[in-house]
Short mmCIF file of C-alpha atoms and ligand atoms in Angstrom, two decimals:
data_model
loop_
_atom_site.label_atom_id
_atom_site.label_comp_id
_atom_site.label_asym_id
_atom_site.label_seq_id
_atom_site.Cartn_x
_atom_site.Cartn_y
_atom_site.Cartn_z
CA MET K 1 44.21 1.74 82.98
CA ASN K 2 46.64 2.81 80.36
CA ASN K 3 47.71 -0.43 78.72
CA LYS K 4 50.25 1.49 76.66
CA LYS K 5 50.89 1.01 72.99
CA ILE K 6 54.24 -0.49 72.14
CA PRO K 7 55.66 0.37 68.71
CA TYR K 8 56.88 -2.59 66.68
CA ALA K 9 59.95 -0.65 65.58
CA THR K 10 62.61 0.94 67.77
CA LYS K 11 64.26 4.28 67.21
CA GLU K 12 67.42 2.50 66.03
CA LYS K 13 65.47 0.44 63.51
CA VAL K 14 63.65 3.50 62.20
CA GLU K 15 66.93 5.42 61.87
CA GLU K 16 68.29 2.55 59.84
CA ILE K 17 65.19 2.50 57.61
CA ALA K 18 65.12 6.29 57.22
CA ALA K 19 68.70 6.24 55.92
CA LYS K 20 67.34 4.44 52.86
CA TRP K 21 63.74 5.66 52.69
CA PRO K 22 63.33 9.25 53.89
CA THR K 23 60.37 10.03 56.15
CA PRO K 24 57.47 10.13 56.04
CA PHE K 25 56.67 6.50 55.28
CA TYR K 26 54.18 3.82 56.23
CA LEU K 27 55.65 0.79 57.95
CA TYR K 28 53.56 -2.41 58.17
CA ASP K 29 54.30 -5.25 60.56
CA GLU K 30 54.09 -8.59 58.77
CA LYS K 31 54.25 -10.64 61.96
CA GLY K 32 51.34 -8.74 63.49
CA ILE K 33 49.30 -9.11 60.31
CA ARG K 34 49.95 -12.86 60.17
CA ASP K 35 49.30 -13.57 63.85
CA ASN K 36 46.01 -11.69 63.67
CA ALA K 37 44.98 -13.39 60.41
CA ALA K 38 45.66 -16.78 61.98
CA ALA K 39 43.58 -15.79 65.04
CA VAL K 40 40.66 -14.75 62.81
CA ARG K 41 40.76 -18.09 61.01
CA GLU K 42 40.94 -19.98 64.27
CA ALA K 43 38.05 -18.01 65.80
CA PHE K 44 35.72 -19.10 62.99
CA SER K 45 37.17 -22.57 62.35
CA TRP K 46 33.89 -24.06 63.67
CA ASN K 47 32.28 -22.92 60.41
CA PRO K 48 33.56 -25.03 57.51
CA GLY K 49 32.84 -22.46 54.79
CA PHE K 50 34.19 -19.47 56.70
CA ARG K 51 36.07 -16.88 54.70
CA GLU K 52 37.39 -13.41 55.44
CA TYR K 53 37.34 -11.22 52.32
CA PHE K 54 39.80 -8.48 53.22
CA ALA K 55 38.33 -5.05 52.43
CA VAL K 56 40.86 -3.92 49.85
CA LYS K 57 39.95 -0.24 50.24
CA ALA K 58 41.49 -0.29 53.74
CA THR K 59 45.00 -1.05 52.47
CA PRO K 60 45.15 -1.54 48.72
CA ASN K 61 48.60 -3.02 48.30
CA PRO K 62 49.24 -6.28 46.42
CA TYR K 63 51.93 -7.41 48.88
CA ILE K 64 49.46 -7.11 51.74
CA LEU K 65 46.77 -8.96 49.78
CA ASP K 66 49.30 -11.67 48.98
CA ILE K 67 49.91 -12.32 52.69
CA PHE K 68 46.21 -13.09 53.13
CA LYS K 69 46.35 -15.80 50.46
CA ASP K 70 48.26 -17.95 52.95
CA TYR K 71 45.11 -18.01 55.10
CA ASP K 72 42.77 -18.74 52.19
CA PHE K 73 41.23 -15.31 52.60
CA GLY K 74 39.70 -13.43 49.70
CA CYS K 75 39.32 -9.81 48.69
CA ASP K 76 36.33 -7.54 49.14
CA CYS K 77 36.42 -5.07 46.25
CA SER K 78 34.28 -2.04 45.58
CA SER K 79 35.82 -0.57 42.44
CA LEU K 80 37.49 -1.45 39.15
CA SER K 81 40.99 -0.76 40.43
CA GLU K 82 40.45 -2.95 43.47
CA LEU K 83 39.16 -5.76 41.26
CA VAL K 84 42.18 -5.41 38.96
CA MET K 85 44.50 -5.54 41.97
CA ALA K 86 42.82 -8.65 43.42
CA LYS K 87 42.95 -10.40 40.06
CA SER K 88 46.63 -9.45 39.59
CA VAL K 89 47.53 -10.98 42.94
CA GLY K 90 45.94 -14.22 41.75
CA PHE K 91 42.61 -14.33 43.55
CA ASP K 92 40.03 -16.35 41.65
CA GLY K 93 36.33 -15.46 41.44
CA ARG K 94 35.37 -17.44 44.54
CA HIS K 95 37.87 -15.38 46.49
CA ILE K 96 36.55 -12.04 45.28
CA MET K 97 33.48 -10.37 46.76
CA PHE K 98 32.25 -7.37 44.82
CA SER K 99 30.47 -5.21 47.41
CA SER K 100 29.96 -1.92 45.65
CA ASN K 101 27.30 0.78 45.54
CA ASP K 102 26.28 3.28 42.87
CA THR K 103 28.08 0.82 40.62
CA PRO K 104 29.20 1.74 37.09
CA ALA K 105 28.18 -0.76 34.40
CA GLU K 106 31.73 -1.59 33.35
CA GLU K 107 32.61 -2.58 36.91
CA TYR K 108 29.74 -5.07 37.09
CA ALA K 109 30.81 -6.42 33.71
CA TYR K 110 34.40 -6.89 34.86
CA ALA K 111 33.38 -8.43 38.20
CA ALA K 112 31.14 -10.88 36.33
CA LYS K 113 33.98 -11.73 33.94
CA LEU K 114 36.20 -12.57 36.92
CA GLY K 115 33.44 -14.77 38.34
CA ALA K 116 33.41 -12.67 41.52
CA VAL K 117 30.53 -13.00 43.97
CA ILE K 118 28.33 -10.00 43.28
CA ASN K 119 26.73 -8.34 46.29
CA LEU K 120 23.88 -6.11 45.07
CA ASP K 121 23.37 -2.82 46.87
CA ASP K 122 19.92 -1.99 45.55
CA ILE K 123 16.81 -3.51 43.97
CA THR K 124 17.19 -1.33 40.86
CA HIS K 125 20.54 -3.00 40.26
CA ILE K 126 18.76 -6.25 39.40
CA PRO K 127 17.54 -5.07 35.94
CA PHE K 128 20.72 -2.96 35.55
CA LEU K 129 22.91 -6.01 36.05
CA GLU K 130 20.60 -8.27 34.05
CA GLU K 131 21.15 -6.14 31.00
CA ILE K 132 24.93 -6.18 31.46
CA LEU K 133 24.91 -9.96 31.87
CA GLY K 134 22.71 -10.50 28.84
CA GLY K 135 19.90 -11.91 30.97
CA GLN K 136 21.90 -14.70 32.61
CA PHE K 137 22.56 -14.27 36.34
CA PRO K 138 25.23 -16.31 38.11
CA GLU K 139 23.92 -19.22 40.23
CA THR K 140 24.95 -17.39 43.40
CA MET K 141 23.97 -13.83 44.20
CA SER K 142 24.30 -11.74 47.34
CA LEU K 143 22.04 -8.92 48.54
CA ARG K 144 22.88 -6.14 50.96
CA TYR K 145 20.33 -5.48 53.69
CA ASN K 146 19.63 -2.21 55.47
CA PRO K 147 17.10 -2.55 58.32
CA GLY K 148 16.85 1.23 58.77
CA GLY K 149 16.44 2.77 62.19
CA VAL K 150 19.18 2.72 64.78
CA PHE K 151 21.49 -0.16 65.62
CA ARG K 152 22.13 -0.18 69.37
CA MET K 153 24.47 -2.26 71.46
CA SER K 154 24.32 -2.68 75.21
CA ASN K 155 27.18 -0.38 76.16
CA GLY K 156 25.56 2.64 74.53
CA ILE K 157 27.43 2.25 71.24
CA MET K 158 25.12 2.82 68.32
CA ASP K 159 25.06 3.56 64.64
CA ASN K 160 22.48 4.80 62.24
CA PRO K 161 21.57 2.46 59.35
CA GLY K 162 18.48 4.61 58.69
CA ASP K 163 20.78 7.42 57.58
CA SER K 164 23.04 5.28 55.45
CA LYS K 165 22.81 5.08 51.68
CA TYR K 166 23.46 1.34 51.48
CA GLY K 167 21.38 -1.72 50.94
CA PHE K 168 17.82 -2.96 50.33
CA THR K 169 14.93 -2.31 52.69
CA LYS K 170 13.42 -5.47 54.11
CA GLN K 171 10.51 -5.38 51.71
CA GLN K 172 12.83 -4.81 48.75
CA LEU K 173 15.01 -7.65 49.91
CA PHE K 174 12.11 -10.13 49.80
CA GLU K 175 11.04 -8.79 46.42
CA GLY K 176 14.63 -9.04 45.17
CA ILE K 177 14.97 -12.66 46.25
CA ARG K 178 11.65 -13.50 44.59
CA ILE K 179 12.75 -11.93 41.30
CA LEU K 180 16.21 -13.47 41.32
CA LYS K 181 14.84 -16.92 42.14
CA GLU K 182 12.49 -16.61 39.19
CA LYS K 183 15.48 -15.70 37.02
CA GLY K 184 17.30 -18.87 37.96
CA VAL K 185 19.51 -17.85 40.89
CA LYS K 186 19.98 -20.92 43.13
CA HIS K 187 22.12 -19.79 46.05
CA PHE K 188 21.77 -16.62 48.04
CA GLY K 189 23.98 -14.62 50.33
CA LEU K 190 22.89 -11.91 52.75
CA HIS K 191 25.11 -9.00 53.68
CA ALA K 192 24.83 -6.09 56.11
CA PHE K 193 27.18 -3.47 57.53
CA LEU K 194 25.33 -1.69 60.32
CA ALA K 195 27.97 -0.11 62.55
CA SER K 196 31.52 1.14 62.12
CA ASN K 197 34.61 0.64 64.27
CA THR K 198 32.71 -1.20 66.99
CA VAL K 199 34.98 -1.70 69.97
CA THR K 200 32.82 -4.39 71.56
CA ASN K 201 32.73 -8.16 71.12
CA GLU K 202 28.97 -7.95 70.83
CA TYR K 203 28.60 -6.38 67.36
CA TYR K 204 29.10 -9.41 65.11
CA PRO K 205 26.96 -11.74 67.25
CA MET K 206 24.12 -9.18 67.33
CA LEU K 207 24.33 -8.55 63.60
CA ALA K 208 24.57 -12.28 62.95
CA GLY K 209 21.42 -12.85 65.01
CA GLN K 210 19.49 -10.35 62.88
CA LEU K 211 20.78 -11.78 59.62
CA PHE K 212 20.20 -15.38 60.66
CA GLU K 213 16.57 -14.62 61.56
CA LEU K 214 16.16 -12.89 58.23
CA ALA K 215 17.77 -15.82 56.41
CA LEU K 216 15.37 -18.19 58.12
CA GLN K 217 12.36 -16.09 57.07
CA ILE K 218 13.61 -15.95 53.49
CA HIS K 219 14.29 -19.67 53.44
CA ARG K 220 10.78 -20.39 54.71
CA THR K 221 9.11 -17.93 52.35
CA PHE K 222 10.88 -18.85 49.13
CA ASP K 223 12.44 -22.26 49.82
CA VAL K 224 15.78 -20.99 48.53
CA HIS K 225 19.23 -22.04 49.63
CA ILE K 226 21.06 -19.54 51.83
CA ALA K 227 24.69 -20.23 50.98
CA PHE K 228 26.34 -17.58 53.13
CA ILE K 229 25.86 -14.78 55.59
CA ASN K 230 28.31 -11.92 55.13
CA LEU K 231 28.90 -9.95 58.33
CA SER K 232 30.98 -7.43 56.37
CA GLY K 233 33.30 -5.00 58.20
CA GLY K 234 32.83 -2.78 61.21
CA VAL K 235 34.85 -4.72 63.78
CA GLY K 236 36.86 -2.01 65.46
CA VAL K 237 40.26 -1.54 66.99
CA ALA K 238 41.32 0.20 70.18
CA TYR K 239 42.79 3.43 68.87
CA SER K 240 43.09 4.76 72.41
CA PRO K 241 45.34 2.98 74.89
CA TYR K 242 42.43 3.24 77.35
CA ASP K 243 40.11 1.14 75.17
CA THR K 244 39.90 -2.62 75.55
CA PRO K 245 40.67 -4.25 72.20
CA ASN K 246 38.16 -6.65 70.68
CA ASP K 247 38.81 -10.32 71.26
CA ILE K 248 38.21 -12.14 67.99
CA ARG K 249 37.91 -15.50 69.79
CA GLU K 250 35.02 -14.14 71.86
CA ILE K 251 33.47 -12.68 68.71
CA GLY K 252 33.76 -16.03 66.88
CA LYS K 253 32.25 -17.82 69.87
CA GLY K 254 29.39 -15.32 70.05
CA VAL K 255 28.54 -15.83 66.37
CA LYS K 256 28.67 -19.62 66.83
CA GLU K 257 26.12 -19.43 69.67
CA VAL K 258 23.53 -17.65 67.52
CA TYR K 259 24.35 -19.88 64.55
CA ASP K 260 23.72 -22.98 66.65
CA ALA K 261 20.53 -21.48 68.03
CA ILE K 262 18.98 -20.18 64.81
CA LEU K 263 20.43 -21.79 61.68
CA LYS K 264 21.44 -25.28 62.77
CA PRO K 265 18.07 -26.45 64.17
CA ASN K 266 16.37 -25.23 60.99
CA GLY K 267 18.41 -27.28 58.56
CA MET K 268 20.51 -24.30 57.50
CA GLY K 269 23.70 -25.49 59.14
CA ASP K 270 25.60 -25.46 55.84
CA ALA K 271 25.57 -21.67 55.58
CA ALA K 272 29.07 -20.21 55.43
CA ILE K 273 30.06 -17.17 57.46
CA TYR K 274 31.86 -14.53 55.48
CA CYS K 275 33.32 -11.27 56.67
CA GLU K 276 34.92 -8.28 55.03
CA MET K 277 37.04 -6.81 57.77
CA GLY K 278 39.49 -4.12 56.81
CA ARG K 279 40.29 -2.12 59.91
CA PHE K 280 40.53 -5.10 62.24
CA MET K 281 42.88 -6.92 59.86
CA LEU K 282 45.33 -4.10 59.39
CA ALA K 283 44.92 -0.89 61.42
CA PRO K 284 47.12 -1.94 64.39
CA TYR K 285 49.78 -3.35 62.09
CA GLY K 286 50.60 -0.18 60.20
CA ALA K 287 52.21 3.04 61.38
CA LEU K 288 52.92 6.37 59.76
CA ILE K 289 56.43 7.38 60.70
CA THR K 290 57.31 11.02 60.47
CA LYS K 291 60.06 13.34 61.66
CA ALA K 292 59.78 16.50 63.74
CA VAL K 293 61.14 19.34 61.59
CA HIS K 294 59.80 22.55 63.17
CA GLU K 295 58.76 23.81 66.56
CA LYS K 296 56.66 26.88 66.94
CA HIS K 297 55.76 28.77 70.09
CA ILE K 298 52.81 31.14 69.70
CA TYR K 299 49.52 30.92 71.61
CA LYS K 300 50.08 27.18 71.74
CA GLU K 301 53.04 24.88 71.31
CA TYR K 302 53.30 23.32 67.85
CA ILE K 303 55.50 20.61 66.49
CA GLY K 304 55.63 20.52 62.68
CA VAL K 305 56.34 17.14 61.16
CA ASP K 306 57.21 16.10 57.61
CA ALA K 307 53.92 14.21 57.08
CA CYS K 308 50.57 15.95 56.68
CA ALA K 309 46.89 15.13 56.37
CA ALA K 310 47.51 14.20 52.73
CA ASN K 311 49.34 11.16 54.14
CA LEU K 312 46.80 10.42 56.88
CA MET K 313 43.42 12.03 56.68
CA ARG K 314 41.54 10.48 59.60
CA PRO K 315 42.40 13.01 62.32
CA ALA K 316 41.55 15.96 60.05
CA MET K 317 38.44 14.38 58.58
CA TYR K 318 36.89 12.61 61.57
CA GLY K 319 38.83 14.09 64.49
CA SER K 320 40.11 10.56 65.04
CA TYR K 321 42.52 9.80 67.83
CA HIS K 322 45.77 8.16 66.81
CA HIS K 323 48.21 7.39 69.57
CA ILE K 324 51.71 8.79 69.07
CA THR K 325 54.98 7.46 70.44
CA VAL K 326 58.10 9.60 70.26
CA LEU K 327 60.66 6.93 69.40
CA GLY K 328 63.51 6.62 71.88
CA LYS K 329 61.39 8.38 74.50
CA GLU K 330 58.98 5.52 75.20
CA GLU K 331 59.57 5.72 78.94
CA ALA K 332 59.91 9.50 79.22
CA LEU K 333 57.37 11.53 81.13
CA ARG K 334 54.57 12.90 78.93
CA ASP K 335 54.78 16.39 80.36
CA HIS K 336 54.66 18.64 77.28
CA MET K 337 51.42 19.58 75.61
CA TYR K 338 51.60 19.92 71.83
CA ASP K 339 49.60 20.21 68.66
CA ILE K 340 51.33 17.99 66.08
CA THR K 341 50.83 19.57 62.68
CA GLY K 342 51.47 18.95 59.02
CA SER K 343 52.20 21.57 56.39
CA LEU K 344 48.86 21.86 54.59
CA CYS K 345 47.32 25.31 54.40
CA GLU K 346 44.40 23.94 56.39
CA ASN K 347 44.13 24.46 60.12
CA ASN K 348 42.68 20.98 60.64
CA ASP K 349 45.95 19.48 59.41
CA LYS K 350 46.85 18.20 62.87
CA PHE K 351 47.67 14.65 63.90
CA ALA K 352 47.08 15.54 67.54
CA VAL K 353 45.62 18.47 69.45
CA ASP K 354 46.55 19.29 73.05
CA ARG K 355 48.42 16.02 73.32
CA LEU K 356 50.68 15.28 76.27
CA LEU K 357 53.96 13.91 74.97
CA PRO K 358 57.58 13.81 76.10
CA LYS K 359 59.60 16.86 75.09
CA ILE K 360 60.10 16.63 71.35
CA ASP K 361 63.41 17.63 69.80
CA MET K 362 63.94 18.40 66.15
CA GLY K 363 64.82 15.20 64.30
CA ASP K 364 62.80 12.98 66.64
CA TYR K 365 60.78 10.28 64.91
CA LEU K 366 57.08 10.04 65.71
CA PHE K 367 55.36 6.69 65.39
CA ILE K 368 51.69 7.32 64.64
CA HIS K 369 49.91 4.14 65.70
CA ASP K 370 47.05 2.17 64.18
CA THR K 371 47.25 3.70 60.73
CA GLY K 372 47.50 0.44 58.78
CA ALA K 373 43.90 0.67 57.54
CA HIS K 374 42.17 3.65 55.93
CA GLY K 375 45.50 5.46 56.29
CA TYR K 376 47.66 5.48 53.17
CA SER K 377 44.60 4.57 51.11
CA MET K 378 42.76 7.79 51.96
CA GLY K 379 45.77 9.86 50.91
CA TYR K 380 45.42 12.68 48.46
CA ASN K 381 47.45 15.38 46.77
CA TYR K 382 46.15 18.64 48.21
CA ASN K 383 48.74 21.44 48.24
CA GLY K 384 50.68 19.34 45.74
CA ARG K 385 51.75 16.99 48.54
CA LEU K 386 52.95 13.56 47.50
CA ARG K 387 52.07 10.13 48.79
CA SER K 388 54.73 8.42 50.87
CA ALA K 389 56.35 5.03 50.42
CA GLU K 390 54.86 1.90 51.98
CA LEU K 391 57.34 -0.45 53.62
CA LEU K 392 56.88 -3.92 55.05
CA LEU K 393 58.77 -4.98 58.16
CA GLN K 394 59.05 -8.66 57.32
CA THR K 395 58.96 -11.52 59.81
CA ASP K 396 62.73 -11.94 59.53
CA GLY K 397 63.26 -8.30 60.53
CA SER K 398 64.24 -7.08 57.07
CA VAL K 399 62.40 -4.26 55.36
CA LYS K 400 60.87 -4.43 51.90
CA GLU K 401 59.60 -1.49 49.89
CA ILE K 402 56.09 -2.51 48.81
CA ARG K 403 55.24 0.80 47.16
CA ARG K 404 57.66 3.56 46.32
CA ALA K 405 57.03 7.15 47.29
CA GLU K 406 55.24 9.28 44.74
CA THR K 407 57.44 11.72 42.83
CA LEU K 408 56.77 15.10 41.26
CA LYS K 409 56.91 13.33 37.93
CA ASP K 410 53.95 11.18 39.02
CA TYR K 411 52.14 14.27 40.23
CA PHE K 412 52.56 16.11 36.92
CA ALA K 413 52.03 13.03 34.72
CA THR K 414 48.43 13.88 33.90
CA PHE K 415 49.60 17.12 32.27
CA GLU K 416 51.72 15.16 29.81
CA ASN K 417 49.55 16.14 26.84
CA THR K 418 49.85 19.87 27.62
CA PRO K 419 52.48 22.44 26.60
CA TYR K 420 53.51 22.85 30.27
CA TYR K 421 54.67 19.31 30.81
CA GLU K 422 58.09 19.62 29.25
CA LYS K 423 58.82 22.77 31.27
CA MET K 424 57.72 21.03 34.46
CA MET K 425 60.03 18.14 33.67
CA ASP K 426 62.90 20.56 32.97
CA GLU K 427 62.37 22.11 36.39
CA ILE K 428 62.40 18.87 38.34
CA ASN K 429 65.26 17.18 36.53
C1 PLP L 1 34.65 -0.28 54.16
C2 PLP L 1 33.97 -1.59 53.99
C3 PLP L 1 34.42 -2.72 54.68
C4 PLP L 1 35.52 -2.67 55.70
O1 PLP L 1 35.18 -1.96 56.82
P1 PLP L 1 36.13 -1.93 58.11
O2 PLP L 1 35.44 -1.03 59.04
O3 PLP L 1 37.44 -1.44 57.64
O4 PLP L 1 36.22 -3.33 58.62
C5 PLP L 1 33.79 -3.90 54.43
N1 PLP L 1 32.78 -4.01 53.54
C6 PLP L 1 32.32 -2.95 52.85
C7 PLP L 1 31.23 -3.13 51.88
C8 PLP L 1 32.91 -1.71 53.07
O5 PLP L 1 32.44 -0.65 52.39
#
């Protein structure tokens, strides 16, 4: 049944916000973020070393990262800018996981300088990193595993690790551990990310089972200490109101069962569980809010809004469904079929296709749900479109700007050493 998505801001609240920050803008819900973070911590509280390293790429904003410090979470970074952001928010090395791939040398060097936990993506990165580190590896190293083939869950959901560019093969993994042990590494972590946006409580426990078995084999083969198992991201959210959301308590319980069955009886009960969830931590607690500015009646009915795919790429790129609420018309009959479009000169610039919604009037605000992760962060500047502001609806109901909207001056800034720059500035001032 339709369990309906309820926006965390009313039409009145959005009107009040829009008077100060013109649409489009991202609005994040601090209370939702905190309640969910607390639930994640609780679900894994059976594991003393548990830590969620929030995947910074999902929502790279220091104010968001700062919230997670209250739960002793860390940051999962994959690039220099993400590392710089994590460091600037005050995360120490133990709270930074560097899970990158195709990694530039200077990023490894910086991650090592911060004392971050380095998660290697490939066996060739061992000599690459060794040279950067001057031969001295940290005592703890993590390796990313890719079992190949197809990862299948019982309800037909599957993903395709065999087609993904990440990680070590099993044979390489054993070889990598052997080499690193020889080079003085004492504690090992294993990492794998085998399926994306899994809307089933079964994914983490299944993945954990595979990684625990692997950890046991490695422990027996090399007599090395397995310090942590990193289940990475991939825990999904119910984008459609017809989907049943994941229950993190069930997920935590499921992981505990395999932990107790595989690791505990084999003297490996000190292994910490880490995760790197991005989507699950933030997607439901962010919305893109945009205003209807045009209606067009040709072969179909179109509503043009003031946001576009440059603000939210997922529908255009993946055909993703994002639920839309027309604010103030929550209870109205959804009896009009629309395509909701942005202004890019790209026909896939549509937030919804053939979507049944209440009749939309010009000036109505649309609340595009579940855009708190991989939303703003995937933004771009095509057609010279600018990134919007990011706002935080705080627990006390007040609104804080956590990133201002981009301006034309920002857009043209990289021409500043050209003869055109001054003329551009004359035009926009
Ligand atoms: C993208 C990514 C994540 C987060 O994935 P979600 O699906 O947002 O949870 C975690 N770890 C790594 C290495 C990633 O690349």
